[in-house]
Amino acid sequence: MSAHRAALVLAATPIGDSRDASPRLRDELAGADVIAAEDTRRLRRLTERLGVTVSGEVISYHEHNEASRTPELVARIAAGERVLLVTDAGMPSVSDPGYRLVGACVAADLPVTCVPGPSAVLMALAVSGLPVDRFCFEGFLPRKTGERERALAQLVAEPRTMVFFEAPHRLAATLTSMAAVLGEDRPAAVCRELTKTYEEVRRGGLAELADWAADGVRGEITVVVSGSDPAAGPRLEVADVLPEILERSAAGERLKDVCRDVAPRTGVSAKALYEAAITARHEVSGGR
């Protein structure tokens, strides 16, 4: 076995239409010593559609076993084998297993290469109609509403177009949070079932898209959201929001709850609001 052949190969697989598979992907699937697949059953279906006969060993490599599998795969590459890593769809390590293995190979000074191919992130950007000269990928947001809105609060002033992945059953809730934090009229696009039979792209303001998604949406989802508009004015500061915090607290609401509620909508840290409110209370009471 030639030394130059030994490597970790990250291979992009079709995100919906098997005709998007490249000739090089077919060659790598047929010739790899080991194929590490996120789902071995999906891999089998893909190779059947492509008419590829796999000659190497197929093993599972997913979020639940990647820690234990990684040393084994690194050792096999070091011994001269070619390891092909594939996920269910798209590029490994982009919100999928792969980063840990790449890092381990880099640390061991082993070759890492890539078979380029389909990407839901890039395709969604291309068809969104939003600016693509600068963008950032945010992956999946937290599932819990409070955590999700706190994460979005950190993106209120982000000037780049943002790309998110989301599960269909959580899409409406996520778009509602986005509308509350980033603004109801913030331009966005929901890209559903990209490259598949029922591909659909819905464009509009976040509130409008949340209303559309309320009845339920099916399929693989990628959400693209416009960056902040500098013309919309400066980001709010603690002093801008503090009067509302103090008023609601004085009316009987728990201070911490008010701060957590207001923070995502204004983009001001809940901790900063809480500390400012405590200081303001102390000053009003004359330090007593």
mmCIF file of N, CA and C in Angstrom, residues 7-137:
data_model
loop_
_atom_site.group_PDB
_atom_site.id
_atom_site.type_symbol
_atom_site.label_atom_id
_atom_site.label_comp_id
_atom_site.label_asym_id
_atom_site.label_seq_id
_atom_site.Cartn_x
_atom_site.Cartn_y
_atom_site.Cartn_z
ATOM 1 N N ALA A 7 -4.776 8.491 4.135
ATOM 2 C CA ALA A 7 -5.307 9.825 4.451
ATOM 3 C C ALA A 7 -6.700 9.689 5.047
ATOM 4 N N LEU A 8 -7.106 10.760 5.709
ATOM 5 C CA LEU A 8 -8.513 10.931 6.060
ATOM 6 C C LEU A 8 -9.140 11.743 4.939
ATOM 7 N N VAL A 9 -10.218 11.204 4.363
ATOM 8 C CA VAL A 9 -10.908 11.897 3.271
ATOM 9 C C VAL A 9 -12.304 12.282 3.735
ATOM 10 N N LEU A 10 -12.574 13.579 3.812
ATOM 11 C CA LEU A 10 -13.904 14.068 4.149
ATOM 12 C C LEU A 10 -14.690 14.192 2.849
ATOM 13 N N ALA A 11 -15.802 13.471 2.740
ATOM 14 C CA ALA A 11 -16.530 13.448 1.476
ATOM 15 C C ALA A 11 -17.933 14.003 1.619
ATOM 16 N N ALA A 12 -18.243 15.011 0.811
ATOM 17 C CA ALA A 12 -19.593 15.567 0.794
ATOM 18 C C ALA A 12 -20.507 14.622 0.021
ATOM 19 N N THR A 13 -21.657 14.320 0.598
ATOM 20 C CA THR A 13 -22.634 13.456 -0.056
ATOM 21 C C THR A 13 -23.865 14.286 -0.446
ATOM 22 N N PRO A 14 -24.656 13.819 -1.412
ATOM 23 C CA PRO A 14 -25.838 14.577 -1.845
ATOM 24 C C PRO A 14 -26.776 14.890 -0.683
ATOM 25 N N ILE A 15 -27.369 16.083 -0.718
ATOM 26 C CA ILE A 15 -28.303 16.459 0.341
ATOM 27 C C ILE A 15 -29.735 16.099 -0.023
ATOM 28 N N GLY A 16 -29.916 15.528 -1.193
ATOM 29 C CA GLY A 16 -31.263 15.123 -1.586
ATOM 30 C C GLY A 16 -31.297 14.360 -2.888
ATOM 31 N N ASP A 17 -30.632 14.893 -3.889
ATOM 32 C CA ASP A 17 -30.656 14.303 -5.221
ATOM 33 C C ASP A 17 -29.350 13.551 -5.460
ATOM 34 N N SER A 18 -29.425 12.234 -5.600
ATOM 35 C CA SER A 18 -28.215 11.422 -5.747
ATOM 36 C C SER A 18 -27.441 11.762 -7.014
ATOM 37 N N ARG A 19 -28.085 12.434 -7.980
ATOM 38 C CA ARG A 19 -27.379 12.832 -9.194
ATOM 39 C C ARG A 19 -26.333 13.902 -8.938
ATOM 40 N N ASP A 20 -26.359 14.505 -7.749
ATOM 41 C CA ASP A 20 -25.351 15.505 -7.399
ATOM 42 C C ASP A 20 -24.036 14.869 -6.963
ATOM 43 N N ALA A 21 -24.003 13.551 -6.832
ATOM 44 C CA ALA A 21 -22.762 12.871 -6.446
ATOM 45 C C ALA A 21 -21.722 13.029 -7.547
ATOM 46 N N SER A 22 -20.500 13.344 -7.140
ATOM 47 C CA SER A 22 -19.438 13.555 -8.121
ATOM 48 C C SER A 22 -18.773 12.227 -8.488
ATOM 49 N N PRO A 23 -18.138 12.169 -9.662
ATOM 50 C CA PRO A 23 -17.376 10.975 -10.025
ATOM 51 C C PRO A 23 -16.313 10.636 -8.988
ATOM 52 N N ARG A 24 -15.715 11.665 -8.393
ATOM 53 C CA ARG A 24 -14.678 11.413 -7.389
ATOM 54 C C ARG A 24 -15.266 10.760 -6.147
ATOM 55 N N LEU A 25 -16.487 11.171 -5.748
ATOM 56 C CA LEU A 25 -17.126 10.529 -4.604
ATOM 57 C C LEU A 25 -17.332 9.047 -4.891
ATOM 58 N N ARG A 26 -17.774 8.717 -6.083
ATOM 59 C CA ARG A 26 -17.965 7.316 -6.463
ATOM 60 C C ARG A 26 -16.650 6.544 -6.359
ATOM 61 N N ASP A 27 -15.568 7.149 -6.850
ATOM 62 C CA ASP A 27 -14.261 6.487 -6.797
ATOM 63 C C ASP A 27 -13.808 6.258 -5.362
ATOM 64 N N GLU A 28 -13.995 7.259 -4.520
ATOM 65 C CA GLU A 28 -13.558 7.131 -3.125
ATOM 66 C C GLU A 28 -14.395 6.084 -2.385
ATOM 67 N N LEU A 29 -15.691 6.043 -2.639
ATOM 68 C CA LEU A 29 -16.548 5.037 -2.006
ATOM 69 C C LEU A 29 -16.127 3.628 -2.412
ATOM 70 N N ALA A 30 -15.753 3.487 -3.656
ATOM 71 C CA ALA A 30 -15.372 2.163 -4.151
ATOM 72 C C ALA A 30 -13.989 1.734 -3.676
ATOM 73 N N GLY A 31 -13.103 2.700 -3.473
ATOM 74 C CA GLY A 31 -11.715 2.337 -3.210
ATOM 75 C C GLY A 31 -11.205 2.498 -1.796
ATOM 76 N N ALA A 32 -11.972 3.117 -0.905
ATOM 77 C CA ALA A 32 -11.490 3.356 0.462
ATOM 78 C C ALA A 32 -11.284 2.045 1.216
ATOM 79 N N ASP A 33 -10.288 2.022 2.082
ATOM 80 C CA ASP A 33 -10.076 0.858 2.950
ATOM 81 C C ASP A 33 -11.136 0.796 4.034
ATOM 82 N N VAL A 34 -11.521 1.986 4.515
ATOM 83 C CA VAL A 34 -12.533 2.080 5.569
ATOM 84 C C VAL A 34 -13.481 3.219 5.216
ATOM 85 N N ILE A 35 -14.771 2.984 5.353
ATOM 86 C CA ILE A 35 -15.756 4.063 5.242
ATOM 87 C C ILE A 35 -16.415 4.232 6.599
ATOM 88 N N ALA A 36 -16.214 5.380 7.195
ATOM 89 C CA ALA A 36 -16.837 5.705 8.481
ATOM 90 C C ALA A 36 -18.080 6.524 8.187
ATOM 91 N N ALA A 37 -19.253 5.961 8.459
ATOM 92 C CA ALA A 37 -20.518 6.581 8.064
ATOM 93 C C ALA A 37 -21.358 6.937 9.272
ATOM 94 N N GLU A 38 -21.995 8.103 9.210
ATOM 95 C CA GLU A 38 -22.888 8.514 10.291
ATOM 96 C C GLU A 38 -24.042 7.526 10.442
ATOM 97 N N ASP A 39 -24.550 7.040 9.329
ATOM 98 C CA ASP A 39 -25.626 6.043 9.332
ATOM 99 C C ASP A 39 -25.303 5.026 8.236
ATOM 100 N N THR A 40 -24.922 3.820 8.627
ATOM 101 C CA THR A 40 -24.493 2.817 7.650
ATOM 102 C C THR A 40 -25.627 2.396 6.722
ATOM 103 N N ARG A 41 -26.862 2.459 7.207
ATOM 104 C CA ARG A 41 -27.991 2.088 6.351
ATOM 105 C C ARG A 41 -28.192 3.129 5.240
ATOM 106 N N ARG A 42 -28.063 4.399 5.579
ATOM 107 C CA ARG A 42 -28.184 5.446 4.556
ATOM 108 C C ARG A 42 -27.044 5.335 3.545
ATOM 109 N N LEU A 43 -25.858 4.997 4.040
ATOM 110 C CA LEU A 43 -24.730 4.816 3.129
ATOM 111 C C LEU A 43 -25.030 3.686 2.148
ATOM 112 N N ARG A 44 -25.577 2.597 2.652
ATOM 113 C CA ARG A 44 -25.892 1.469 1.787
ATOM 114 C C ARG A 44 -26.897 1.870 0.703
ATOM 115 N N ARG A 45 -27.899 2.652 1.098
ATOM 116 C CA ARG A 45 -28.894 3.094 0.117
ATOM 117 C C ARG A 45 -28.254 4.013 -0.924
ATOM 118 N N LEU A 46 -27.337 4.881 -0.472
ATOM 119 C CA LEU A 46 -26.669 5.789 -1.405
ATOM 120 C C LEU A 46 -25.823 5.010 -2.408
ATOM 121 N N THR A 47 -25.025 4.068 -1.933
ATOM 122 C CA THR A 47 -24.168 3.310 -2.851
ATOM 123 C C THR A 47 -25.003 2.484 -3.832
ATOM 124 N N GLU A 48 -26.157 2.000 -3.393
ATOM 125 C CA GLU A 48 -27.040 1.265 -4.305
ATOM 126 C C GLU A 48 -27.561 2.178 -5.404
ATOM 127 N N ARG A 49 -27.964 3.411 -5.031
ATOM 128 C CA ARG A 49 -28.462 4.351 -6.037
ATOM 129 C C ARG A 49 -27.369 4.749 -7.018
ATOM 130 N N LEU A 50 -26.122 4.823 -6.506
ATOM 131 C CA LEU A 50 -25.008 5.237 -7.350
ATOM 132 C C LEU A 50 -24.417 4.077 -8.144
ATOM 133 N N GLY A 51 -24.825 2.867 -7.819
ATOM 134 C CA GLY A 51 -24.269 1.699 -8.496
ATOM 135 C C GLY A 51 -22.824 1.443 -8.127
ATOM 136 N N VAL A 52 -22.456 1.770 -6.900
ATOM 137 C CA VAL A 52 -21.079 1.612 -6.427
ATOM 138 C C VAL A 52 -20.961 0.351 -5.571
ATOM 139 N N THR A 53 -19.928 -0.433 -5.827
ATOM 140 C CA THR A 53 -19.638 -1.602 -4.998
ATOM 141 C C THR A 53 -18.533 -1.232 -4.012
ATOM 142 N N VAL A 54 -18.834 -1.322 -2.729
ATOM 143 C CA VAL A 54 -17.879 -0.972 -1.685
ATOM 144 C C VAL A 54 -16.973 -2.165 -1.410
ATOM 145 N N SER A 55 -15.680 -1.925 -1.461
ATOM 146 C CA SER A 55 -14.725 -3.006 -1.217
ATOM 147 C C SER A 55 -14.135 -2.953 0.190
ATOM 148 N N GLY A 56 -14.185 -1.778 0.816
ATOM 149 C CA GLY A 56 -13.594 -1.630 2.135
ATOM 150 C C GLY A 56 -14.559 -1.949 3.259
ATOM 151 N N GLU A 57 -14.080 -1.817 4.480
ATOM 152 C CA GLU A 57 -14.898 -2.063 5.676
ATOM 153 C C GLU A 57 -15.762 -0.842 5.960
ATOM 154 N N VAL A 58 -17.003 -1.058 6.297
ATOM 155 C CA VAL A 58 -17.922 0.023 6.654
ATOM 156 C C VAL A 58 -18.182 -0.023 8.152
ATOM 157 N N ILE A 59 -17.945 1.099 8.830
ATOM 158 C CA ILE A 59 -18.201 1.180 10.263
ATOM 159 C C ILE A 59 -19.012 2.430 10.562
ATOM 160 N N SER A 60 -19.675 2.434 11.690
ATOM 161 C CA SER A 60 -20.469 3.603 12.080
ATOM 162 C C SER A 60 -19.573 4.627 12.765
ATOM 163 N N TYR A 61 -19.864 5.890 12.519
ATOM 164 C CA TYR A 61 -19.142 6.984 13.173
ATOM 165 C C TYR A 61 -20.134 8.117 13.363
ATOM 166 N N HIS A 62 -20.634 8.279 14.587
ATOM 167 C CA HIS A 62 -21.653 9.284 14.867
ATOM 168 C C HIS A 62 -21.393 9.924 16.226
ATOM 169 N N GLU A 63 -22.266 10.831 16.622
ATOM 170 C CA GLU A 63 -22.021 11.625 17.831
ATOM 171 C C GLU A 63 -21.900 10.782 19.094
ATOM 172 N N HIS A 64 -22.489 9.600 19.093
ATOM 173 C CA HIS A 64 -22.462 8.769 20.294
ATOM 174 C C HIS A 64 -21.220 7.880 20.398
ATOM 175 N N ASN A 65 -20.490 7.695 19.299
ATOM 176 C CA ASN A 65 -19.311 6.829 19.384
ATOM 177 C C ASN A 65 -18.044 7.472 18.827
ATOM 178 N N GLU A 66 -18.117 8.733 18.393
ATOM 179 C CA GLU A 66 -16.946 9.331 17.756
ATOM 180 C C GLU A 66 -15.762 9.435 18.713
ATOM 181 N N ALA A 67 -16.016 9.621 20.011
ATOM 182 C CA ALA A 67 -14.896 9.706 20.961
ATOM 183 C C ALA A 67 -14.126 8.395 21.017
ATOM 184 N N SER A 68 -14.849 7.275 21.009
ATOM 185 C CA SER A 68 -14.183 5.975 21.090
ATOM 186 C C SER A 68 -13.646 5.517 19.735
ATOM 187 N N ARG A 69 -14.297 5.891 18.647
ATOM 188 C CA ARG A 69 -13.875 5.472 17.316
ATOM 189 C C ARG A 69 -12.667 6.253 16.799
ATOM 190 N N THR A 70 -12.519 7.487 17.222
ATOM 191 C CA THR A 70 -11.484 8.350 16.660
ATOM 192 C C THR A 70 -10.072 7.772 16.788
ATOM 193 N N PRO A 71 -9.633 7.312 17.974
ATOM 194 C CA PRO A 71 -8.272 6.751 18.075
ATOM 195 C C PRO A 71 -8.059 5.565 17.141
ATOM 196 N N GLU A 72 -9.086 4.740 16.980
ATOM 197 C CA GLU A 72 -8.990 3.589 16.080
ATOM 198 C C GLU A 72 -8.760 4.034 14.641
ATOM 199 N N LEU A 73 -9.506 5.028 14.195
ATOM 200 C CA LEU A 73 -9.373 5.498 12.818
ATOM 201 C C LEU A 73 -8.034 6.197 12.593
ATOM 202 N N VAL A 74 -7.596 6.962 13.574
ATOM 203 C CA VAL A 74 -6.289 7.620 13.467
ATOM 204 C C VAL A 74 -5.188 6.569 13.330
ATOM 205 N N ALA A 75 -5.283 5.501 14.112
ATOM 206 C CA ALA A 75 -4.282 4.436 14.062
ATOM 207 C C ALA A 75 -4.284 3.747 12.696
ATOM 208 N N ARG A 76 -5.443 3.578 12.113
ATOM 209 C CA ARG A 76 -5.524 2.905 10.816
ATOM 210 C C ARG A 76 -4.948 3.781 9.700
ATOM 211 N N ILE A 77 -5.172 5.089 9.804
ATOM 212 C CA ILE A 77 -4.572 5.996 8.825
ATOM 213 C C ILE A 77 -3.050 5.992 8.973
ATOM 214 N N ALA A 78 -2.593 6.025 10.227
ATOM 215 C CA ALA A 78 -1.154 6.001 10.492
ATOM 216 C C ALA A 78 -0.517 4.719 9.969
ATOM 217 N N ALA A 79 -1.300 3.643 9.925
ATOM 218 C CA ALA A 79 -0.789 2.360 9.433
ATOM 219 C C ALA A 79 -0.841 2.262 7.913
ATOM 220 N N GLY A 80 -1.360 3.303 7.248
ATOM 221 C CA GLY A 80 -1.337 3.327 5.796
ATOM 222 C C GLY A 80 -2.675 3.168 5.113
ATOM 223 N N GLU A 81 -3.758 3.194 5.856
ATOM 224 C CA GLU A 81 -5.071 2.997 5.244
ATOM 225 C C GLU A 81 -5.714 4.329 4.861
ATOM 226 N N ARG A 82 -6.635 4.241 3.918
ATOM 227 C CA ARG A 82 -7.389 5.412 3.468
ATOM 228 C C ARG A 82 -8.783 5.327 4.087
ATOM 229 N N VAL A 83 -9.107 6.318 4.905
ATOM 230 C CA VAL A 83 -10.376 6.345 5.627
ATOM 231 C C VAL A 83 -11.265 7.425 5.037
ATOM 232 N N LEU A 84 -12.439 7.020 4.580
ATOM 233 C CA LEU A 84 -13.409 7.949 4.005
ATOM 234 C C LEU A 84 -14.488 8.230 5.042
ATOM 235 N N LEU A 85 -14.718 9.500 5.347
ATOM 236 C CA LEU A 85 -15.738 9.883 6.324
ATOM 237 C C LEU A 85 -16.917 10.526 5.600
ATOM 238 N N VAL A 86 -18.109 9.958 5.798
ATOM 239 C CA VAL A 86 -19.321 10.518 5.194
ATOM 240 C C VAL A 86 -20.399 10.666 6.263
ATOM 241 N N THR A 87 -21.239 11.684 6.098
ATOM 242 C CA THR A 87 -22.379 11.865 6.984
ATOM 243 C C THR A 87 -23.655 11.604 6.194
ATOM 244 N N ASP A 88 -24.799 11.830 6.818
ATOM 245 C CA ASP A 88 -26.064 11.532 6.154
ATOM 246 C C ASP A 88 -26.259 12.371 4.893
ATOM 247 N N ALA A 89 -25.787 13.616 4.935
ATOM 248 C CA ALA A 89 -25.931 14.514 3.780
ATOM 249 C C ALA A 89 -25.007 15.704 3.973
ATOM 250 N N GLY A 90 -24.395 16.140 2.882
ATOM 251 C CA GLY A 90 -23.541 17.315 2.970
ATOM 252 C C GLY A 90 -22.138 16.991 3.449
ATOM 253 N N MET A 91 -21.462 18.018 3.953
ATOM 254 C CA MET A 91 -20.054 17.920 4.315
ATOM 255 C C MET A 91 -19.848 17.506 5.765
ATOM 256 N N PRO A 92 -19.054 16.466 6.019
ATOM 257 C CA PRO A 92 -18.737 16.095 7.404
ATOM 258 C C PRO A 92 -18.127 17.269 8.162
ATOM 259 N N SER A 93 -18.415 17.317 9.442
ATOM 260 C CA SER A 93 -17.923 18.311 10.413
ATOM 261 C C SER A 93 -18.702 19.613 10.406
ATOM 262 N N VAL A 94 -19.587 19.831 9.423
ATOM 263 C CA VAL A 94 -20.441 21.020 9.419
ATOM 264 C C VAL A 94 -21.770 20.644 10.074
ATOM 265 N N SER A 95 -21.863 20.865 11.388
ATOM 266 C CA SER A 95 -22.997 20.431 12.205
ATOM 267 C C SER A 95 -23.181 18.915 12.149
ATOM 268 N N ASP A 96 -22.133 18.202 11.843
ATOM 269 C CA ASP A 96 -22.144 16.743 11.777
ATOM 270 C C ASP A 96 -20.829 16.225 12.341
ATOM 271 N N PRO A 97 -20.750 14.913 12.629
ATOM 272 C CA PRO A 97 -19.476 14.362 13.122
ATOM 273 C C PRO A 97 -18.342 14.617 12.136
ATOM 274 N N GLY A 98 -17.133 14.749 12.653
ATOM 275 C CA GLY A 98 -15.974 14.945 11.795
ATOM 276 C C GLY A 98 -14.902 15.825 12.390
ATOM 277 N N TYR A 99 -15.324 16.866 13.115
ATOM 278 C CA TYR A 99 -14.340 17.813 13.651
ATOM 279 C C TYR A 99 -13.329 17.127 14.568
ATOM 280 N N ARG A 100 -13.815 16.243 15.433
ATOM 281 C CA ARG A 100 -12.931 15.565 16.382
ATOM 282 C C ARG A 100 -11.869 14.734 15.637
ATOM 283 N N LEU A 101 -12.294 14.031 14.597
ATOM 284 C CA LEU A 101 -11.378 13.184 13.847
ATOM 285 C C LEU A 101 -10.370 14.021 13.063
ATOM 286 N N VAL A 102 -10.826 15.106 12.462
ATOM 287 C CA VAL A 102 -9.898 15.998 11.748
ATOM 288 C C VAL A 102 -8.842 16.532 12.707
ATOM 289 N N GLY A 103 -9.295 16.984 13.874
ATOM 290 C CA GLY A 103 -8.357 17.523 14.861
ATOM 291 C C GLY A 103 -7.330 16.495 15.294
ATOM 292 N N ALA A 104 -7.755 15.251 15.480
ATOM 293 C CA ALA A 104 -6.846 14.192 15.905
ATOM 294 C C ALA A 104 -5.831 13.870 14.813
ATOM 295 N N CYS A 105 -6.275 13.889 13.562
ATOM 296 C CA CYS A 105 -5.352 13.633 12.455
ATOM 297 C C CYS A 105 -4.343 14.769 12.300
ATOM 298 N N VAL A 106 -4.806 15.994 12.450
ATOM 299 C CA VAL A 106 -3.898 17.136 12.379
ATOM 300 C C VAL A 106 -2.846 17.054 13.482
ATOM 301 N N ALA A 107 -3.298 16.696 14.685
ATOM 302 C CA ALA A 107 -2.372 16.583 15.812
ATOM 303 C C ALA A 107 -1.342 15.478 15.583
ATOM 304 N N ALA A 108 -1.746 14.429 14.863
ATOM 305 C CA ALA A 108 -0.840 13.309 14.579
ATOM 306 C C ALA A 108 -0.061 13.510 13.290
ATOM 307 N N ASP A 109 -0.224 14.679 12.665
ATOM 308 C CA ASP A 109 0.475 15.015 11.419
ATOM 309 C C ASP A 109 0.147 14.028 10.309
ATOM 310 N N LEU A 110 -1.127 13.670 10.194
ATOM 311 C CA LEU A 110 -1.591 12.764 9.159
ATOM 312 C C LEU A 110 -2.328 13.554 8.079
ATOM 313 N N PRO A 111 -2.300 13.103 6.837
ATOM 314 C CA PRO A 111 -2.944 13.837 5.740
ATOM 315 C C PRO A 111 -4.463 13.882 5.893
ATOM 316 N N VAL A 112 -5.027 15.040 5.622
ATOM 317 C CA VAL A 112 -6.483 15.220 5.603
ATOM 318 C C VAL A 112 -6.831 15.909 4.290
ATOM 319 N N THR A 113 -7.771 15.327 3.543
ATOM 320 C CA THR A 113 -8.198 15.943 2.295
ATOM 321 C C THR A 113 -9.716 15.904 2.208
ATOM 322 N N CYS A 114 -10.252 16.442 1.126
ATOM 323 C CA CYS A 114 -11.699 16.619 1.049
ATOM 324 C C CYS A 114 -12.207 16.367 -0.362
ATOM 325 N N VAL A 115 -13.362 15.740 -0.445
ATOM 326 C CA VAL A 115 -14.077 15.601 -1.715
ATOM 327 C C VAL A 115 -15.198 16.638 -1.685
ATOM 328 N N PRO A 116 -15.067 17.742 -2.409
ATOM 329 C CA PRO A 116 -16.086 18.796 -2.351
ATOM 330 C C PRO A 116 -17.398 18.314 -2.948
ATOM 331 N N GLY A 117 -18.464 19.001 -2.573
ATOM 332 C CA GLY A 117 -19.761 18.598 -3.096
ATOM 333 C C GLY A 117 -20.894 19.422 -2.528
ATOM 334 N N PRO A 118 -22.096 18.866 -2.502
ATOM 335 C CA PRO A 118 -23.291 19.608 -2.089
ATOM 336 C C PRO A 118 -23.172 20.168 -0.673
ATOM 337 N N SER A 119 -23.744 21.355 -0.491
ATOM 338 C CA SER A 119 -23.754 22.007 0.814
ATOM 339 C C SER A 119 -25.060 22.763 0.994
ATOM 340 N N ALA A 120 -25.836 22.372 1.998
ATOM 341 C CA ALA A 120 -27.099 23.060 2.257
ATOM 342 C C ALA A 120 -26.854 24.522 2.614
ATOM 343 N N VAL A 121 -25.750 24.794 3.310
ATOM 344 C CA VAL A 121 -25.440 26.168 3.710
ATOM 345 C C VAL A 121 -25.251 27.056 2.481
ATOM 346 N N LEU A 122 -24.399 26.628 1.567
ATOM 347 C CA LEU A 122 -24.100 27.451 0.394
ATOM 348 C C LEU A 122 -25.284 27.529 -0.566
ATOM 349 N N MET A 123 -26.010 26.428 -0.719
ATOM 350 C CA MET A 123 -27.159 26.471 -1.623
ATOM 351 C C MET A 123 -28.237 27.411 -1.083
ATOM 352 N N ALA A 124 -28.508 27.341 0.230
ATOM 353 C CA ALA A 124 -29.514 28.216 0.830
ATOM 354 C C ALA A 124 -29.120 29.677 0.679
ATOM 355 N N LEU A 125 -27.851 29.981 0.880
ATOM 356 C CA LEU A 125 -27.379 31.351 0.686
ATOM 357 C C LEU A 125 -27.609 31.806 -0.755
ATOM 358 N N ALA A 126 -27.287 30.924 -1.683
ATOM 359 C CA ALA A 126 -27.371 31.292 -3.093
ATOM 360 C C ALA A 126 -28.796 31.601 -3.532
ATOM 361 N N VAL A 127 -29.774 30.858 -3.010
ATOM 362 C CA VAL A 127 -31.161 31.045 -3.463
ATOM 363 C C VAL A 127 -31.966 31.972 -2.558
ATOM 364 N N SER A 128 -31.378 32.417 -1.449
ATOM 365 C CA SER A 128 -32.128 33.205 -0.468
ATOM 366 C C SER A 128 -32.534 34.582 -0.974
ATOM 367 N N GLY A 129 -31.731 35.152 -1.863
ATOM 368 C CA GLY A 129 -31.977 36.525 -2.297
ATOM 369 C C GLY A 129 -31.407 37.550 -1.343
ATOM 370 N N LEU A 130 -30.693 37.104 -0.319
ATOM 371 C CA LEU A 130 -30.075 37.995 0.663
ATOM 372 C C LEU A 130 -28.592 38.172 0.329
ATOM 373 N N PRO A 131 -27.943 39.216 0.865
ATOM 374 C CA PRO A 131 -26.529 39.452 0.556
ATOM 375 C C PRO A 131 -25.662 38.254 0.949
ATOM 376 N N VAL A 132 -24.740 37.872 0.075
ATOM 377 C CA VAL A 132 -23.883 36.718 0.353
ATOM 378 C C VAL A 132 -22.400 37.079 0.287
ATOM 379 N N ASP A 133 -22.106 38.399 0.218
ATOM 380 C CA ASP A 133 -20.702 38.793 0.166
ATOM 381 C C ASP A 133 -20.002 38.500 1.490
ATOM 382 N N ARG A 134 -20.769 38.527 2.583
ATOM 383 C CA ARG A 134 -20.242 38.162 3.902
ATOM 384 C C ARG A 134 -21.344 37.397 4.630
ATOM 385 N N PHE A 135 -20.995 36.258 5.236
ATOM 386 C CA PHE A 135 -22.006 35.492 5.958
ATOM 387 C C PHE A 135 -21.357 34.706 7.092
ATOM 388 N N CYS A 136 -22.181 34.227 8.015
ATOM 389 C CA CYS A 136 -21.703 33.380 9.100
ATOM 390 C C CYS A 136 -22.680 32.219 9.291
ATOM 391 N N PHE A 137 -22.161 31.090 9.712
ATOM 392 C CA PHE A 137 -22.966 29.894 9.923
ATOM 393 C C PHE A 137 -23.145 29.687 11.420
#
